[in-house]
Short mmCIF file of C-alpha atoms in Angstrom, two decimals:
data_model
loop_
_atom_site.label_atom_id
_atom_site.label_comp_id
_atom_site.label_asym_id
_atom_site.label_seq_id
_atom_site.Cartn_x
_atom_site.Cartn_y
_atom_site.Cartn_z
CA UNK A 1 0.00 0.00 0.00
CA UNK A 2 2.89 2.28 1.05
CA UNK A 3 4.15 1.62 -2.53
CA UNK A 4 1.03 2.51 -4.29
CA UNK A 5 1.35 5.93 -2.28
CA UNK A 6 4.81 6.76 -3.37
CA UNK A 7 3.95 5.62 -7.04
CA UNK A 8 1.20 7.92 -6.95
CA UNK A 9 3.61 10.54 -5.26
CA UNK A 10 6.15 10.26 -8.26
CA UNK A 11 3.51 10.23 -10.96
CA UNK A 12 2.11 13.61 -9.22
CA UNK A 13 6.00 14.83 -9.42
CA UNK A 14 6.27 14.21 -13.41
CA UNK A 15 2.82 15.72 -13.86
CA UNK A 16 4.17 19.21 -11.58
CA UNK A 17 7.64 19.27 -13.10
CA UNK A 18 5.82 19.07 -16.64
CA UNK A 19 3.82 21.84 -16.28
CA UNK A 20 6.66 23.81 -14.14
CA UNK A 21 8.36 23.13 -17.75
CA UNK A 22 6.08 24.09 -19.73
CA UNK A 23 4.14 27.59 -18.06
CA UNK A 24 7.20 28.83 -16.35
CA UNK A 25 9.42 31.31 -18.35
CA UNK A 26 12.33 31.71 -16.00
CA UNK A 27 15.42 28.95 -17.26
CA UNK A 28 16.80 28.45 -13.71
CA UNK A 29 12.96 27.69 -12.49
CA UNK A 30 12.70 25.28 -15.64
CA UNK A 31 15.56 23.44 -14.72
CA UNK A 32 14.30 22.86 -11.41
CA UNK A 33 11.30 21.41 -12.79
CA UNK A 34 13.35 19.54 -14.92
CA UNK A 35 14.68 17.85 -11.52
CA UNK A 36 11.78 17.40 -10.69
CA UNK A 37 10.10 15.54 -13.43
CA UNK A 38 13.27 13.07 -12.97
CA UNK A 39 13.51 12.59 -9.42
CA UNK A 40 9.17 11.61 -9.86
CA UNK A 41 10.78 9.38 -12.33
CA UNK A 42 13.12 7.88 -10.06
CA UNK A 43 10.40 7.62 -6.85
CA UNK A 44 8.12 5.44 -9.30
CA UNK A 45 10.54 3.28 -10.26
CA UNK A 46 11.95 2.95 -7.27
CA UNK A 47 8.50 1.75 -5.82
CA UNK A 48 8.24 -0.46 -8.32
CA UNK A 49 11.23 -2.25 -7.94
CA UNK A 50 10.32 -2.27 -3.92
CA UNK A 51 7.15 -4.41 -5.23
CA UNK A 52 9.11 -8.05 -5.12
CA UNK A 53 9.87 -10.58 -2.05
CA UNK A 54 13.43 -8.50 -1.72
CA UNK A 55 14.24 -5.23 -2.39
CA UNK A 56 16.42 -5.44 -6.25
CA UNK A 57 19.27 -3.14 -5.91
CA UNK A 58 19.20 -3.00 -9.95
CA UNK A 59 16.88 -0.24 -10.05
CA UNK A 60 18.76 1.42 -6.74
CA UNK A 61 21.86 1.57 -8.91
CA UNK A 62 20.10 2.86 -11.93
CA UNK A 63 18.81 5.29 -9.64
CA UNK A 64 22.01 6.54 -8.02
CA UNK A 65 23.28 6.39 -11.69
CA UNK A 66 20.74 8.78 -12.69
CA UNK A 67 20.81 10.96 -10.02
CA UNK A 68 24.56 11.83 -10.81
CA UNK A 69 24.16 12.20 -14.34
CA UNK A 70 21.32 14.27 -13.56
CA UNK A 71 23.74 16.77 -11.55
CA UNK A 72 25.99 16.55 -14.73
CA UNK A 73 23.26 17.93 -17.02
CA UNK A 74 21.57 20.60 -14.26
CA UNK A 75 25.65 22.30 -14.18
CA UNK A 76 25.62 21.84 -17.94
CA UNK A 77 21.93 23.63 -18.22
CA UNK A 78 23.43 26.42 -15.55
CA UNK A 79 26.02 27.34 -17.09
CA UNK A 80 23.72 27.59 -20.39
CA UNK A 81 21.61 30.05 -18.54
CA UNK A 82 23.87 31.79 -17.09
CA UNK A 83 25.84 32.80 -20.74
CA UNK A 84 22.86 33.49 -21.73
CA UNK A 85 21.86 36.09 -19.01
CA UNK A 86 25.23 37.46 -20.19
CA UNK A 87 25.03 38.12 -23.79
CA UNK A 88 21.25 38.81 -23.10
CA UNK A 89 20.72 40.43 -19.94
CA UNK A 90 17.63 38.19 -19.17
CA UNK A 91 17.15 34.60 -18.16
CA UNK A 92 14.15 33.59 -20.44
CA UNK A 93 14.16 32.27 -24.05
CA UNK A 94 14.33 35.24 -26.29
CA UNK A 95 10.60 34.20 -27.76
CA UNK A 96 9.04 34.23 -24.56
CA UNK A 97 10.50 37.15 -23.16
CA UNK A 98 7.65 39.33 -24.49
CA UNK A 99 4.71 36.49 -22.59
CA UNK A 100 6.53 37.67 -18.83
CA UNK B 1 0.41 3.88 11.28
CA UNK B 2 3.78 3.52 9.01
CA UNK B 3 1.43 4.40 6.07
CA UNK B 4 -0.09 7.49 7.97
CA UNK B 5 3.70 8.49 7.98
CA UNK B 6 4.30 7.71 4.41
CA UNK B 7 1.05 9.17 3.14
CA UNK B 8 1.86 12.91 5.09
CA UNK B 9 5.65 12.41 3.81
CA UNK B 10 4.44 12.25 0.64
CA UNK B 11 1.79 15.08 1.06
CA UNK B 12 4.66 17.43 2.43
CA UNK B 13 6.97 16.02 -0.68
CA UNK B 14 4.33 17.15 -3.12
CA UNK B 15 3.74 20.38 -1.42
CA UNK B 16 7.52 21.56 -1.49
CA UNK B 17 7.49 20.55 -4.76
CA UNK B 18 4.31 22.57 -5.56
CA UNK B 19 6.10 24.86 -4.07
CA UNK B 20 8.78 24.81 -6.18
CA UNK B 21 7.21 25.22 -9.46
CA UNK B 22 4.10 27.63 -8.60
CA UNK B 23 5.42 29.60 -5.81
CA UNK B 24 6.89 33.47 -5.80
CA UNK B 25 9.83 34.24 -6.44
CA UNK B 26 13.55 32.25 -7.89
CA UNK B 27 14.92 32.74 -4.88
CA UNK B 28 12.38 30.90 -2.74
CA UNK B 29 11.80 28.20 -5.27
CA UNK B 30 15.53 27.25 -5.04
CA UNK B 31 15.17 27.09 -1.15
CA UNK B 32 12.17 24.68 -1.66
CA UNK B 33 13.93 22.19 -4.29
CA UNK B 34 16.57 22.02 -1.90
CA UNK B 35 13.74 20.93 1.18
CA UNK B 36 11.93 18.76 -0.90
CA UNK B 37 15.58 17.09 -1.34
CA UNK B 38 16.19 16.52 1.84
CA UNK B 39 12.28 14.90 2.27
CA UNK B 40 13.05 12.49 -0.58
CA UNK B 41 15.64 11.26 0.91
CA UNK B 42 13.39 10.68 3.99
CA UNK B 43 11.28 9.23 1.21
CA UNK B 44 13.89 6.97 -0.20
CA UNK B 45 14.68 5.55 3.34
CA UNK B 46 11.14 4.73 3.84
CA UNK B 47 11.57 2.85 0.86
CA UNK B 48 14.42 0.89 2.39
CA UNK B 49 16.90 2.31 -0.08
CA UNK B 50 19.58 3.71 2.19
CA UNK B 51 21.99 3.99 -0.64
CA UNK B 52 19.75 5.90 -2.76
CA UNK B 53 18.52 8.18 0.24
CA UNK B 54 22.52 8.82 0.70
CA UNK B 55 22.81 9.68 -3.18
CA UNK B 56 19.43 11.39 -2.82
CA UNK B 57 20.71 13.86 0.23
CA UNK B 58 23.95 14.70 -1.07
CA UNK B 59 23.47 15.40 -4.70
CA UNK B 60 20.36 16.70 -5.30
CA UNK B 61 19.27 18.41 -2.25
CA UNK B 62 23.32 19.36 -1.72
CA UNK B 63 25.17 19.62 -4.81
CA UNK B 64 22.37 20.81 -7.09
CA UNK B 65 21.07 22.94 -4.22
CA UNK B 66 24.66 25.11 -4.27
CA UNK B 67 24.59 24.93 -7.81
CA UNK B 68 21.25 26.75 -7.99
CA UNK B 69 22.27 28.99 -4.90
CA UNK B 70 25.32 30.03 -6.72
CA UNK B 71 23.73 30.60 -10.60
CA UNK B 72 21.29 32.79 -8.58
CA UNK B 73 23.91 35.25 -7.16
CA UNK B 74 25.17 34.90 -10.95
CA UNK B 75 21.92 36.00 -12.36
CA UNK B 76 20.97 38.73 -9.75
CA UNK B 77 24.81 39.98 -10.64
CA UNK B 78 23.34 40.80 -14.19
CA UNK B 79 19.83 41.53 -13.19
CA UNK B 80 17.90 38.60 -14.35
CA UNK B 81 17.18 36.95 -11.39
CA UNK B 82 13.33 38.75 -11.67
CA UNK B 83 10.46 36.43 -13.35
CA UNK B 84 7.15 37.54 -14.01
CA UNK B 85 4.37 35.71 -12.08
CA UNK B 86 2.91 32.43 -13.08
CA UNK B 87 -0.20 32.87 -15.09
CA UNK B 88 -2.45 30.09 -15.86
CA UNK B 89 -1.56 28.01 -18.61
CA UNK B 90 -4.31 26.06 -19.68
CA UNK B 91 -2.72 23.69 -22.30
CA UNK B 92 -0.15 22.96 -20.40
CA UNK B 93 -2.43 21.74 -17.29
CA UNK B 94 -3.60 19.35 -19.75
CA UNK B 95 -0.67 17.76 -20.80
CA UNK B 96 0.93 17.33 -17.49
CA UNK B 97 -2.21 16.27 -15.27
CA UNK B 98 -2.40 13.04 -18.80
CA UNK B 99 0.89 12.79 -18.29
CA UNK B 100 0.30 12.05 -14.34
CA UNK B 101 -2.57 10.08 -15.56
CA UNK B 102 -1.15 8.15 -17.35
CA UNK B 103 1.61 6.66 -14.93
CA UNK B 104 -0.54 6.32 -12.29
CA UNK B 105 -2.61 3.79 -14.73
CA UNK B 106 0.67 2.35 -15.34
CA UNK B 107 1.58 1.41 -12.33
CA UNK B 108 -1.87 -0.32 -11.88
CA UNK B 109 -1.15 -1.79 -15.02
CA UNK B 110 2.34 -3.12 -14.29
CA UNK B 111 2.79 -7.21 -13.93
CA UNK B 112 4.02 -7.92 -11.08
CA UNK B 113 7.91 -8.31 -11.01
CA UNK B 114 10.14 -11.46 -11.53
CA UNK B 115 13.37 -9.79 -10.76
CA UNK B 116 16.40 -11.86 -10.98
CA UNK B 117 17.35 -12.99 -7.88
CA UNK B 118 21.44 -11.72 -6.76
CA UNK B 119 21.79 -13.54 -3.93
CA UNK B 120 23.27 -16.66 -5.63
CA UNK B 121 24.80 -14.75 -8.00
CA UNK B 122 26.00 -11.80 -5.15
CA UNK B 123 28.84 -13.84 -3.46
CA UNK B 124 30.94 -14.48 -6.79
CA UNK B 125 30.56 -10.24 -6.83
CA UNK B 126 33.15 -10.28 -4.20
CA UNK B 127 31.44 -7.39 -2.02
CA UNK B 128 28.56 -7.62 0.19
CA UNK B 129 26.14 -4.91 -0.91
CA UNK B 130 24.19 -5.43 -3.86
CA UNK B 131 24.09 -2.32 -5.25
CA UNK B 132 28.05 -1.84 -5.27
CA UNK B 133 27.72 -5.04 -7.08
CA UNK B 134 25.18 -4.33 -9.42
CA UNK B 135 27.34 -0.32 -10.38
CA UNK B 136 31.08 -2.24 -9.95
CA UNK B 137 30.90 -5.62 -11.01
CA UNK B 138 27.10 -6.77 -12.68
CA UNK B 139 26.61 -3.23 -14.95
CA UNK B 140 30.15 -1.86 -14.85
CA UNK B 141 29.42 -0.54 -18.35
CA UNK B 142 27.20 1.83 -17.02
CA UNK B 143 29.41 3.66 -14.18
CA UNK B 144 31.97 3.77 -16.77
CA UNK B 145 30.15 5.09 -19.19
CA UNK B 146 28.77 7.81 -17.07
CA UNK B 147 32.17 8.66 -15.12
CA UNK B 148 32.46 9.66 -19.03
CA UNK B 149 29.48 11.55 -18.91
CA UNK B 150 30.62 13.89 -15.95
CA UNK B 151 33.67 14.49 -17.91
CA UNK B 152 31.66 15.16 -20.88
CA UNK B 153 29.68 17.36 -19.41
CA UNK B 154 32.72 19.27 -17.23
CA UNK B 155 34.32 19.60 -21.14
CA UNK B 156 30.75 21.11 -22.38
CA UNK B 157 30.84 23.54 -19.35
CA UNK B 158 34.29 24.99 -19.55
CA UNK B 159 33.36 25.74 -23.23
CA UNK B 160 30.95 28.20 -22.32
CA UNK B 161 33.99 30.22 -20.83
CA UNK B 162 35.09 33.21 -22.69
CA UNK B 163 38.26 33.90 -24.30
CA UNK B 164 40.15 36.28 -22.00
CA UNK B 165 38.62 34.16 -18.93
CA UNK B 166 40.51 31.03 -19.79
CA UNK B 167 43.28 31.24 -17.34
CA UNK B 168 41.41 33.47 -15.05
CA UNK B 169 40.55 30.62 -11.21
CA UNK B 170 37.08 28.87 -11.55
CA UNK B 171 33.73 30.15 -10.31
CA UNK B 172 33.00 33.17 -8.57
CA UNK B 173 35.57 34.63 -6.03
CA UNK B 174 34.91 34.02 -2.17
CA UNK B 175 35.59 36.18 0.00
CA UNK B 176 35.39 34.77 3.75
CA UNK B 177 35.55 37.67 6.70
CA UNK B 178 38.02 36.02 9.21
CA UNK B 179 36.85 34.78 12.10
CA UNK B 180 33.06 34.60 10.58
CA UNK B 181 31.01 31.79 9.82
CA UNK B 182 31.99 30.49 7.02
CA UNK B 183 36.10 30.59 8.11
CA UNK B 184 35.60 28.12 10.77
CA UNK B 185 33.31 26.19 9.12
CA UNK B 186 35.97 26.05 6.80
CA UNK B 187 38.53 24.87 9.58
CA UNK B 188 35.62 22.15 11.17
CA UNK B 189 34.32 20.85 8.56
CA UNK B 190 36.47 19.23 6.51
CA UNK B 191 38.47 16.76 8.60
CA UNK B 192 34.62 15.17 9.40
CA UNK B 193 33.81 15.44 6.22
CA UNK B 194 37.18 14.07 5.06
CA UNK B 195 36.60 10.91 7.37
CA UNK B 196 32.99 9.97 6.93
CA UNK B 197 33.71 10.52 2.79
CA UNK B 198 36.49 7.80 2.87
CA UNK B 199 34.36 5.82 5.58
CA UNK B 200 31.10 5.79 2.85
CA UNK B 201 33.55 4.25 0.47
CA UNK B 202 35.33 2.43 2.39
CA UNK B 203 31.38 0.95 3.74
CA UNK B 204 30.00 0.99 0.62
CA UNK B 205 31.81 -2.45 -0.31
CA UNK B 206 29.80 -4.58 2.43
CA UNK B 207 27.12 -2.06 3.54
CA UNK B 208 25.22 1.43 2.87
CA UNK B 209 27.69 3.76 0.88
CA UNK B 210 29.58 3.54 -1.99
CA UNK B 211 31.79 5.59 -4.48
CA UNK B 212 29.10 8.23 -5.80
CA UNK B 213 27.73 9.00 -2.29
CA UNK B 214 31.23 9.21 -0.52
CA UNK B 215 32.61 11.19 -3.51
CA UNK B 216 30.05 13.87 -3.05
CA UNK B 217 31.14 14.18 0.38
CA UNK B 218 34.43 15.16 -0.12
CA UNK B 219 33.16 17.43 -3.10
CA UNK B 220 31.28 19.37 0.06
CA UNK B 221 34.20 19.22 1.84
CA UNK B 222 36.53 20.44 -0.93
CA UNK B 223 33.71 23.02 -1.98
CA UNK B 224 33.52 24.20 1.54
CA UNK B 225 37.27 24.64 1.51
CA UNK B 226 37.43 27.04 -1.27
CA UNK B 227 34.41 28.96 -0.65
CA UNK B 228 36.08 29.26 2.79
CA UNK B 229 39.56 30.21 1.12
CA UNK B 230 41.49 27.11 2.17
CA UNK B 231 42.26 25.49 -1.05
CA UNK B 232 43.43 28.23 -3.48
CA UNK B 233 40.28 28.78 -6.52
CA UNK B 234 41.63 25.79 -9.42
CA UNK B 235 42.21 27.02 -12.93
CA UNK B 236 41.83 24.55 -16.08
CA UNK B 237 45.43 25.00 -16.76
CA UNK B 238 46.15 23.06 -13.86
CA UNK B 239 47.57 19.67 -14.36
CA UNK B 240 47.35 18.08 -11.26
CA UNK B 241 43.32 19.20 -11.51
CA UNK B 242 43.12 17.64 -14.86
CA UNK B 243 44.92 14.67 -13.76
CA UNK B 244 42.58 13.64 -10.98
CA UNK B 245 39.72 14.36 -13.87
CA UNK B 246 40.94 11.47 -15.57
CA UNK B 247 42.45 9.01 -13.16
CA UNK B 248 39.11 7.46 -11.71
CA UNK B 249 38.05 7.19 -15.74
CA UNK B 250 41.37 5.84 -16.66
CA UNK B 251 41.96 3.20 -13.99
CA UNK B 252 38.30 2.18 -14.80
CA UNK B 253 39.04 1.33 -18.46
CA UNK B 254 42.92 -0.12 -17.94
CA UNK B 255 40.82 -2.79 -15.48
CA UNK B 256 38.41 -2.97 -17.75
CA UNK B 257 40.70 -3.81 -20.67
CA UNK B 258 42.68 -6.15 -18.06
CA UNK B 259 39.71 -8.45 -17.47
CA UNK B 260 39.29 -8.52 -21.47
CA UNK B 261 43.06 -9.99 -21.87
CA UNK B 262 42.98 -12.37 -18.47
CA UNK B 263 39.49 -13.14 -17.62
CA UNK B 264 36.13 -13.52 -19.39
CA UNK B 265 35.50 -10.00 -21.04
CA UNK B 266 35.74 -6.28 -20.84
CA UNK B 267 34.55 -5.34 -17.70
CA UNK B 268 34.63 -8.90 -16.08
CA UNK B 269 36.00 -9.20 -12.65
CA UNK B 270 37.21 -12.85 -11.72
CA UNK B 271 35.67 -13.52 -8.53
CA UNK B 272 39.03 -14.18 -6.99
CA UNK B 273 40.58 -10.73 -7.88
CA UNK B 274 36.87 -8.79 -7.20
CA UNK B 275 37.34 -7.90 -3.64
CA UNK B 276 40.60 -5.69 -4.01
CA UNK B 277 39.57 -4.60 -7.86
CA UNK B 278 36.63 -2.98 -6.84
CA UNK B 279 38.12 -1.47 -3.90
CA UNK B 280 40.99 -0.26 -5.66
CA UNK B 281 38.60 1.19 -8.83
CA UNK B 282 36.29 2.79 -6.30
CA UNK B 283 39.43 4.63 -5.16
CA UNK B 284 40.09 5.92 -8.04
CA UNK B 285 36.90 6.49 -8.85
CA UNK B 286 35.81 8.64 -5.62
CA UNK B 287 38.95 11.60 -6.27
CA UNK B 288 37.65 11.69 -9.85
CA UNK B 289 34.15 12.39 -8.87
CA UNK B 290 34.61 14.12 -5.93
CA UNK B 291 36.71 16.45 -8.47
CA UNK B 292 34.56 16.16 -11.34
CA UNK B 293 31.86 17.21 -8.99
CA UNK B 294 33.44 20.40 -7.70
CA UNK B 295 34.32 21.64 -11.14
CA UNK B 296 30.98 21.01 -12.44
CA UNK B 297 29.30 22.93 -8.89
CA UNK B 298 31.70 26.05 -9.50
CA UNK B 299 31.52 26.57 -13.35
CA UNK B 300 33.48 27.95 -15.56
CA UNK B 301 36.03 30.41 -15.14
CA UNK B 302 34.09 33.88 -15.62
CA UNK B 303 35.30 37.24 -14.85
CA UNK B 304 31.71 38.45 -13.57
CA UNK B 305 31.52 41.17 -16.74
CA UNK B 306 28.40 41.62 -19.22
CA UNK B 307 29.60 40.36 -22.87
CA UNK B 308 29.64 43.65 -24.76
#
């Protein structure tokens, strides 16, 4: 039952970090939603591989694997933004700054 | 009355996370991705995966959280920090709450699981916790490939630098008041931190720990060094940086290519030789991500200035 609930939990996650995604204009706020679509990702499969007699530690290292490449591409994303802040003076995409 | 506790974790996960997206304000929103971190990792123990909750705490409530933090300062620096408020996106409501939908009717829909059972299989691995067998020994192709990955990545990073930064030291420039706050954490902290990052590793072979979470503890420490002005601020030209880049990488593949000339395959650990190879690559392993980690947390080298 527990499981079902943090399934759920992760499925809500995707569903947030999609729409942070997709409505917010701000790049550092869209990364974070990024996160957050992944680490939803990473609760429901993590339940799911919970579901058996013993807990597999396959999915736990695909996890752990993901996690760190998902640090790898959040710095790589950063830095993006943060060039682009530079050579634009604002941290949205240049076709939705007029929407803010 | 554990699922009472689960169910209001998970309400408080969702909430911070709600948070996160909807709420006012970049500044806040980065606070709140860094809490709803930390309750993961809650989440992930509840779960019974300690090593995950370990990976969970440290790198993406930690790591990511300074990462934000510090591309925040960067972006206030040049005055785009600002957002305008969130305004209700219809469309976009749509496609996330069937995107929800949809894997919560997977998960209903899933078979139930016939996962290959380690524990015959878990002794010939040579250590004692599954998941250090599973990322050293089972699916070594996939912590090689994405030490590779973090150095990819690191490469893409420094090649946002400009020109005339190149040589200039790495990230923004610290300045710690003596005797404040973040001096003496910068004299405390990292002898624990030094000790319980080699302990994770050192753990990690029978019990909860391993390379990744022990690695990102001495990337706090070493982070907390230099924004404390202990270690001087690295610059790419350094070798001895670039060196530990590639060592974890490098000793990684030669082992690899070993077991392909004396044992099975690429990548194949005899079970006799597994205890000490996996030690010895998670070694080497742990300074390059530790390493890679800082470098990717502090940026590229940037001289602070608006490009013309």
């Amino acid at each position: 039952m527990s499981l079902t609930v943090f399934a759920m939990t992760g499925a809500t996650l995707v569903g947030l970090g999609v729409y942070g995604l997709l409505a917010r204009v701000h790049m550092l706020r869209r990364i974070m939603a990024f996160n957050l679509i992944g680490s939803g990702l990473f609760l429901f499969f993590g339940a799911a591989g919970a579901r058996g007699a013993a807990l597999d530690p396959i999915p736990q290292a695909l996890i752990i694997t993901g996690i760190v490449v998902a640090l790898a591409a959040s710095a790589l994303a950063v830095g993006l933004v943060v060039a682009l802040a530079r050579s634009s003076g604002t941290a949205c995409l240049p076709d939705e700054a007029g929407d803010t | 009355m554990s699922l009472v506790l689960d169910i209001a974790l998970c309400a408080l996960i969702l909430g911070v996370g709600l948070a996160t997206v909807a709420g006012h304000g970049v500044f806040r929103a980065v606070i709140f991705f860094i809490t709803y971190g930390l309750l993961l990792a809650i989440g992930w123990a509840r779960l019974g995966a300690y090593d995950v909750a370990l990976a969970e705490a440290a790198i993406s409530a930690g790591l990511t959280g300074v990462l934000l933090l510090a591309a925040h300062g960067r972006l206030r620096r040049l005055s785009a920090a600002e957002e305008a408020p969130l305004r209700r996106n219809l469309p976009a409501a749509l496609i996330a709450t069937g995107v929800a939908l949809a894997l919560g009717w997977a998960w209903f829909a899933l078979p139930d699981p016939a996962a290959p059972d380690l524990t015959a299989a878990l002794p010939q691995s040579g250590v004692g916790n599954p998941v250090t067998a599973v990322l050293l020994n089972f699916r070594a192709w996939d912590t090689l490939l994405e030490a590779i990955i973090l150095l990819a990545a690191l490469i893409g990073l420094w090649m946002l630098a400009r020109d005339r930064a190149w040589n200039e030291p790495l990230g923004l420039q610290y300045h710690a008041r003596a005797g404040g706050v973040m001096a003496s954490f910068g004299r405390v902290l990292p002898p624990i931190g030094l000790i319980f990052g080699v302990y994770l590793v050192w753990a990690g072979a029978e019990t909860t720990g391993g390379a990744f979470q022990g690695g990102t503890v001495l990337a706090a420490v070493c982070l907390v060094s230099l924004m404390a002005g202990v270690l001087p601020a690295p610059r790419i030209a350094q070798t001895a940086w670039r060196a530990a880049l590639v060592f974890g990488p490098g000793v990684f593949l030669l082992s690899g290519v070993a077991g392909a000339i004396f044992a099975q395959g690429f990548l194949a650990l005899p079970p006799a030789l597994a205890k000490p190879a996996i030690v010895t690559i998670e070694a080497a392993l742990t300074l390059s991500i530790a390493v890679t980690l800082v470098l990717l947390v502090i940026g590229p080298p940037d001289d602070g200035g608006q490009d013309a």
